[in-house]
CSV table of C-alpha atoms and ligand atoms in Angstrom, one decimal:
chain,number,residue,atom,x,y,z
Q,1,MET,CA,9.4,9.6,13.8
Q,2,ASP,CA,7.7,7.4,16.3
Q,3,PRO,CA,10.6,5.3,17.7
Q,4,ARG,CA,8.4,2.2,17.6
Q,5,LEU,CA,8.7,2.4,13.8
Q,6,ASP,CA,12.6,2.2,13.8
Q,7,ASP,CA,12.6,-1.6,13.2
Q,8,ASN,CA,10.2,-1.2,10.3
Q,9,LEU,CA,12.4,1.4,8.7
Q,10,ARG,CA,15.5,-0.9,9.0
Q,11,TRP,CA,13.4,-3.8,7.6
Q,12,TRP,CA,12.3,-1.8,4.6
Q,13,ASP,CA,15.7,-0.2,3.9
Q,14,GLU,CA,17.3,-3.7,3.7
Q,15,ARG,CA,14.5,-5.0,1.4
Q,16,VAL,CA,14.6,-2.3,-1.2
Q,17,PRO,CA,17.5,-3.7,-3.2
Q,18,LEU,CA,16.1,-7.2,-2.9
Q,19,HIS,CA,12.7,-6.0,-4.2
Q,20,VAL,CA,14.3,-4.0,-7.1
Q,21,ALA,CA,16.1,-7.2,-8.2
Q,22,SER,CA,13.1,-9.5,-7.7
Q,23,ASP,CA,10.9,-11.3,-10.2
Q,24,PHE,CA,7.9,-10.2,-8.0
Q,25,TYR,CA,8.4,-6.5,-8.9
Q,26,ASP,CA,9.7,-7.3,-12.4
Q,27,VAL,CA,11.5,-4.0,-13.0
Q,28,ALA,CA,12.6,-5.2,-16.4
Q,29,GLY,CA,9.0,-5.6,-17.4
Q,30,PHE,CA,8.2,-2.1,-16.1
Q,31,LEU,CA,11.1,-0.7,-18.1
Q,32,GLY,CA,9.7,-2.4,-21.2
Q,33,GLY,CA,6.3,-0.6,-20.6
Q,34,ALA,CA,4.4,-3.2,-18.6
Q,35,GLU,CA,1.4,-2.0,-16.5
Q,36,THR,CA,1.8,-2.4,-12.8
Q,37,LEU,CA,-1.5,-0.9,-11.7
Q,38,ARG,CA,-4.5,-3.3,-11.3
Q,39,PRO,CA,-7.4,-3.0,-13.8
Q,40,PHE,CA,-9.9,-2.3,-11.0
Q,41,GLU,CA,-7.7,0.5,-9.7
Q,42,LEU,CA,-7.5,2.1,-13.1
Q,43,GLU,CA,-11.3,1.8,-13.5
Q,44,GLU,CA,-12.1,3.1,-10.0
Q,45,VAL,CA,-9.8,6.1,-10.1
Q,46,GLY,CA,-10.8,7.0,-13.6
Q,47,ASN,CA,-9.1,9.5,-15.9
Q,48,VAL,CA,-5.9,10.9,-14.3
Q,49,VAL,CA,-4.6,13.0,-17.2
Q,50,GLY,CA,-3.2,16.2,-16.0
Q,51,ARG,CA,-4.4,15.6,-12.4
Q,52,SER,CA,-2.1,15.9,-9.4
Q,53,LEU,CA,-1.6,12.6,-7.5
Q,54,ALA,CA,0.3,12.0,-4.3
Q,55,HIS,CA,1.3,8.3,-3.7
Q,56,LEU,CA,1.8,7.7,0.1
Q,57,GLN,CA,4.2,4.9,1.0
Q,58,CYS,CA,5.2,4.6,-2.6
Q,59,HIS,CA,8.0,2.1,-2.1
Q,60,PHE,CA,10.4,2.4,-5.0
Q,61,GLY,CA,7.9,4.1,-7.2
Q,62,LEU,CA,6.6,1.5,-9.8
Q,63,ASP,CA,3.0,2.3,-9.2
Q,64,THR,CA,3.7,6.0,-8.9
Q,65,LEU,CA,5.5,6.1,-12.2
Q,66,SER,CA,2.7,4.0,-13.7
Q,67,TRP,CA,0.2,6.7,-12.7
Q,68,ALA,CA,2.5,9.2,-14.5
Q,69,ARG,CA,2.4,7.0,-17.6
Q,70,HIS,CA,-1.4,7.4,-17.5
Q,71,GLY,CA,-0.9,11.2,-17.5
Q,72,ALA,CA,-1.0,12.1,-13.8
Q,73,ARG,CA,1.4,14.7,-12.3
Q,74,VAL,CA,2.9,12.5,-9.5
Q,75,THR,CA,4.6,12.9,-6.2
Q,76,GLY,CA,5.6,9.8,-4.2
Q,77,LEU,CA,6.4,9.7,-0.5
Q,78,ASP,CA,8.1,7.0,1.5
Q,79,PHE,CA,10.1,6.9,4.7
Q,80,SER,CA,12.8,4.7,3.3
Q,81,GLU,CA,15.7,6.7,1.7
Q,82,PRO,CA,16.9,3.7,-0.4
Q,83,ALA,CA,13.3,3.3,-1.8
Q,84,VAL,CA,13.2,7.0,-2.7
Q,85,THR,CA,16.6,6.9,-4.3
Q,86,ALA,CA,15.6,3.8,-6.3
Q,87,ALA,CA,12.4,5.5,-7.4
Q,88,ARG,CA,14.3,8.6,-8.6
Q,89,GLU,CA,16.7,6.4,-10.6
Q,90,LEU,CA,13.7,4.6,-12.2
Q,91,ALA,CA,12.1,7.9,-13.1
Q,92,GLU,CA,15.4,9.0,-14.7
Q,93,ARG,CA,15.9,5.8,-16.6
Q,94,THR,CA,12.3,5.9,-18.0
Q,95,GLU,CA,12.4,9.7,-18.5
Q,96,ILE,CA,9.1,10.0,-16.6
Q,97,GLU,CA,8.5,13.3,-14.7
Q,98,ALA,CA,8.0,12.5,-11.1
Q,99,GLU,CA,8.9,13.9,-7.7
Q,100,PHE,CA,9.9,11.6,-4.8
Q,101,VAL,CA,10.1,12.7,-1.1
Q,102,THR,CA,11.5,10.9,1.9
Q,103,ALA,CA,9.3,11.3,4.9
Q,104,ASP,CA,7.3,9.5,7.5
Q,105,VAL,CA,3.7,9.4,6.3
Q,106,TYR,CA,2.6,11.2,9.5
Q,107,ASP,CA,4.8,14.1,8.5
Q,108,ALA,CA,3.6,14.2,4.9
Q,109,VAL,CA,1.8,17.6,5.2
Q,110,THR,CA,5.0,19.4,6.2
Q,111,ALA,CA,7.2,17.3,3.9
Q,112,LEU,CA,5.0,18.1,0.9
Q,113,GLY,CA,5.1,21.8,1.8
Q,114,GLY,CA,1.4,22.1,2.6
Q,115,ARG,CA,0.5,21.3,-1.0
Q,116,ARG,CA,-2.8,19.6,-1.8
Q,117,PHE,CA,-3.5,17.0,-4.5
Q,118,GLU,CA,-6.6,16.0,-6.6
Q,119,ILE,CA,-5.9,12.4,-5.8
Q,120,VAL,CA,-4.2,10.7,-2.9
Q,121,TYR,CA,-3.4,7.1,-3.7
Q,122,THR,CA,-2.1,4.4,-1.3
Q,123,GLY,CA,-2.3,0.8,-0.2
Q,124,LEU,CA,-1.2,-2.7,-1.1
Q,125,GLY,CA,0.5,-3.4,2.1
Q,126,ALA,CA,0.6,0.2,3.4
Q,127,LEU,CA,-1.8,0.5,6.3
Q,128,ASN,CA,-0.4,-2.5,8.3
Q,129,TRP,CA,2.7,-0.4,9.0
Q,130,LEU,CA,0.8,2.5,10.6
Q,131,PRO,CA,0.0,2.5,14.4
Q,132,ASP,CA,-2.8,5.1,14.3
Q,133,LEU,CA,-5.3,5.3,11.5
Q,134,GLU,CA,-7.3,8.2,12.9
Q,135,ARG,CA,-4.1,10.3,12.8
Q,136,TRP,CA,-3.3,8.9,9.3
Q,137,ALA,CA,-6.8,9.9,8.0
Q,138,ARG,CA,-6.3,13.5,9.4
Q,139,VAL,CA,-3.1,13.7,7.4
Q,140,VAL,CA,-4.8,12.3,4.3
Q,141,ILE,CA,-7.6,14.9,4.3
Q,142,GLU,CA,-5.0,17.7,4.7
Q,143,LEU,CA,-3.4,16.5,1.5
Q,144,ILE,CA,-6.5,16.5,-0.6
Q,145,GLU,CA,-7.8,19.4,-2.5
Q,146,PRO,CA,-11.5,20.3,-1.8
Q,147,GLY,CA,-13.5,17.9,-3.9
Q,148,GLY,CA,-10.5,15.6,-4.5
Q,149,VAL,CA,-10.3,11.9,-3.5
Q,150,LEU,CA,-8.4,9.3,-1.5
Q,151,TYR,CA,-8.2,6.0,-3.4
Q,152,LEU,CA,-7.1,3.1,-1.2
Q,153,SER,CA,-6.5,-0.4,-2.5
Q,154,GLU,CA,-5.5,-2.9,0.2
Q,155,PHE,CA,-5.2,-6.5,1.3
Q,156,HIS,CA,-8.3,-7.4,3.2
Q,157,PRO,CA,-7.8,-7.5,7.0
Q,158,LEU,CA,-9.9,-10.7,7.2
Q,159,SER,CA,-7.1,-12.6,5.4
Q,160,GLY,CA,-4.7,-11.5,8.2
Q,161,ILE,CA,-6.5,-13.6,10.8
Q,162,PHE,CA,-5.5,-17.0,9.2
Q,163,GLY,CA,-2.3,-19.0,9.4
Q,164,ASP,CA,0.0,-19.1,6.4
Q,165,ASP,CA,-0.7,-22.8,5.4
Q,166,GLU,CA,-4.4,-23.3,6.2
Q,167,LEU,CA,-7.6,-21.4,6.9
Q,168,THR,CA,-7.2,-21.8,10.7
Q,169,VAL,CA,-7.9,-18.7,12.7
Q,170,GLU,CA,-4.6,-17.8,14.4
Q,171,ASN,CA,-4.6,-14.0,14.7
Q,172,ASP,CA,-6.7,-11.2,16.0
Q,173,TYR,CA,-8.9,-9.4,13.5
Q,174,PHE,CA,-8.8,-6.2,15.4
Q,175,ALA,CA,-5.5,-4.3,15.5
Q,176,ALA,CA,-3.7,-4.4,18.9
Q,177,VAL,CA,-2.9,-0.9,20.2
Q,178,ASP,CA,0.7,-1.9,20.7
Q,179,GLY,CA,0.9,-3.7,17.4
Q,180,VAL,CA,2.1,-7.2,16.7
Q,181,ARG,CA,5.8,-8.0,16.8
Q,182,ILE,CA,6.9,-10.3,13.9
Q,183,ASP,CA,10.4,-11.8,13.5
Q,184,GLU,CA,10.7,-13.2,10.0
Q,185,GLY,CA,13.6,-13.4,7.5
Q,186,GLY,CA,13.3,-13.0,3.8
Q,187,THR,CA,10.5,-11.0,2.2
Q,188,TYR,CA,7.2,-11.6,0.4
Q,189,ALA,CA,9.0,-10.7,-2.8
Q,190,ASP,CA,11.9,-13.2,-2.3
Q,191,LEU,CA,11.0,-15.7,0.4
Q,192,GLY,CA,14.4,-17.3,0.5
Q,193,ALA,CA,16.4,-14.1,0.7
Q,194,SER,CA,19.0,-13.8,3.4
Q,195,THR,CA,18.3,-10.8,5.6
Q,196,ASP,CA,19.7,-9.3,8.9
Q,197,HIS,CA,16.9,-7.0,9.9
Q,198,ASN,CA,13.9,-9.2,10.5
Q,199,LEU,CA,11.8,-7.5,13.2
Q,200,THR,CA,8.7,-5.6,12.4
Q,201,LEU,CA,5.8,-4.0,14.3
Q,202,GLU,CA,2.5,-4.3,12.4
Q,203,TRP,CA,-1.2,-3.5,12.8
Q,204,ASN,CA,-4.0,-5.5,11.2
Q,205,HIS,CA,-6.5,-2.6,10.9
Q,206,GLY,CA,-10.1,-3.9,10.5
Q,207,LEU,CA,-12.2,-2.6,7.7
Q,208,GLY,CA,-14.6,-0.9,10.1
Q,209,GLU,CA,-11.7,0.8,11.8
Q,210,THR,CA,-10.3,2.1,8.5
Q,211,VAL,CA,-13.6,3.4,7.2
Q,212,SER,CA,-14.5,5.0,10.5
Q,213,ALA,CA,-11.2,6.8,10.6
Q,214,LEU,CA,-11.8,8.3,7.2
Q,215,LEU,CA,-15.3,9.3,8.0
Q,216,SER,CA,-14.2,10.9,11.3
Q,217,ALA,CA,-11.6,12.9,9.4
Q,218,GLY,CA,-14.4,14.3,7.2
Q,219,LEU,CA,-14.1,12.2,4.0
Q,220,GLN,CA,-17.2,11.0,2.3
Q,221,LEU,CA,-17.2,7.3,1.2
Q,222,GLU,CA,-18.0,6.8,-2.5
Q,223,LEU,CA,-17.2,3.2,-3.0
Q,224,LEU,CA,-16.1,0.2,-1.0
Q,225,HIS,CA,-15.4,-3.0,-3.0
Q,226,GLU,CA,-14.3,-6.3,-1.6
Q,227,HIS,CA,-12.4,-8.5,-4.0
Q,228,GLU,CA,-12.1,-12.2,-4.1
Q,229,HIS,CA,-8.6,-12.1,-5.6
Q,230,THR,CA,-5.2,-11.0,-4.3
Q,231,LEU,CA,-1.8,-10.3,-5.7
Q,232,PHE,CA,0.3,-13.1,-4.2
Q,233,PRO,CA,-0.1,-16.7,-3.1
Q,234,ARG,CA,-1.4,-15.8,0.4
Q,235,TRP,CA,-1.9,-19.6,0.9
Q,236,PRO,CA,-0.3,-22.4,-1.0
Q,237,PHE,CA,-3.7,-23.6,-2.3
Q,238,LEU,CA,-4.6,-20.3,-4.1
Q,239,GLU,CA,-4.7,-20.6,-7.8
Q,240,PRO,CA,-3.3,-18.1,-10.3
Q,241,SER,CA,-5.9,-16.5,-12.4
Q,242,ALA,CA,-6.2,-14.0,-15.3
Q,243,GLY,CA,-4.7,-10.6,-14.7
Q,244,GLY,CA,-1.9,-11.9,-12.5
Q,245,TYR,CA,-4.3,-12.4,-9.6
Q,246,HIS,CA,-4.5,-15.4,-7.1
Q,247,ARG,CA,-7.9,-16.8,-6.1
Q,248,MET,CA,-9.5,-19.6,-4.1
Q,249,PRO,CA,-9.8,-22.8,-6.1
Q,250,PRO,CA,-13.2,-24.2,-6.8
Q,251,GLY,CA,-14.6,-26.0,-3.7
Q,252,ARG,CA,-12.9,-23.6,-1.2
Q,253,PRO,CA,-14.9,-20.9,0.6
Q,254,ARG,CA,-14.7,-17.6,-1.3
Q,255,LEU,CA,-13.3,-14.9,1.0
Q,256,PRO,CA,-12.6,-11.2,0.5
Q,257,LEU,CA,-8.8,-11.1,-0.1
Q,258,MET,CA,-8.5,-7.4,-1.1
Q,259,TYR,CA,-10.6,-4.3,-0.9
Q,260,SER,CA,-10.6,-0.9,-2.5
Q,261,LEU,CA,-12.3,2.3,-1.5
Q,262,ARG,CA,-12.7,5.8,-2.8
Q,263,ALA,CA,-13.5,8.7,-0.5
Q,264,ARG,CA,-14.0,12.3,-1.4
Q,265,ALA,CA,-13.0,15.5,0.5
Q,266,PRO,CA,-15.9,18.0,0.8
Q,267,GLN,CA,-16.0,20.9,-1.7
Q,268,ALA,CA,-14.8,24.2,-0.1
Q,269,ALA,CA,-17.7,26.0,1.6
V,1,SAM,C1,4.4,-2.8,0.6
V,1,SAM,S1,5.0,-1.2,0.4
V,1,SAM,C2,3.6,-0.4,-0.3
V,1,SAM,C3,3.1,-1.0,-1.4
V,1,SAM,C4,3.6,-0.5,-2.7
V,1,SAM,N1,2.5,-0.2,-3.5
V,1,SAM,C5,4.4,-1.6,-3.4
V,1,SAM,O1,4.2,-2.8,-3.2
V,1,SAM,O2,5.3,-1.3,-4.2
V,1,SAM,C6,5.0,-0.5,2.0
V,1,SAM,C7,5.8,0.8,1.9
V,1,SAM,O3,5.5,1.6,3.1
V,1,SAM,C8,6.6,2.3,3.5
V,1,SAM,N2,6.4,2.7,4.9
V,1,SAM,C9,6.2,1.9,6.0
V,1,SAM,N3,5.9,2.7,7.1
V,1,SAM,C10,6.0,4.0,6.6
V,1,SAM,C11,5.8,5.2,7.3
V,1,SAM,N4,5.6,5.3,8.6
V,1,SAM,N5,5.9,6.4,6.5
V,1,SAM,C12,6.2,6.3,5.2
V,1,SAM,N6,6.4,5.1,4.5
V,1,SAM,C13,6.3,4.0,5.3
V,1,SAM,C14,7.8,1.3,3.3
V,1,SAM,O4,9.0,1.9,3.2
V,1,SAM,C15,7.3,0.6,2.0
V,1,SAM,O5,8.0,1.2,0.9
């Protein structure tokens, strides 16, 4: 693995048990049958019954297992061993058939034995951990069956340019080649948690950069939606809204807070 990602791995390994125990991820709700996938994702991916689906950067597998509940044959991949172990435990507890593999996403083709999938699914805080999106897109297309799709659902990179309290522009929109070093305790799922490994290296990949990487790899863009809601209170003034989303309150400028895209691999010649 790229040694620049070592701190990120330590950060994630330490957060896994905190996340499994958090209200944010609500494992008890999941065990009780709650849906973790967002309505727009279910609609934009469509029927998954009997279809093979690889979930890249699957964390501890809640969304992967949710796709299985909808009928997909799922494989999750994540570089954090504790995340993969927790995902396997959840699969066992819920008696959901699923495979989980520990690997760096850049090694996914080898780690998944050269297999191809009808759907590759990823996102929701995934791309910001990856230094090189062109390389990532070349991995993604190698994982998709001819005619299959990538479905990506992500936080909008525009929201990354602002400070955490107000809409003041504090950060670059464009990803710095060397990434941005962040030193922050706790986690988005448990802000007050006490943690030892707090350094990360992250990249705010712009929308144009992401789409261009996918097109360069040979994928064909089918849909690109920008959403005015997000999944967590990105700023203190966001308001909770139906479906568990958070939105700008009336009177504030409406900004894209998430986006989703579907891109198709060409049919075999
Ligand atoms: C925020 S989570 C992904 C979102 C997920 N849908 C969720 O919230 O449950 C980011 C995941 O990316 C994984 N990750 C980060 N860098 C990675 C890499 N280079 N290869 C594989 N997994 C990576 C982390 O271990 C973490 O589980």
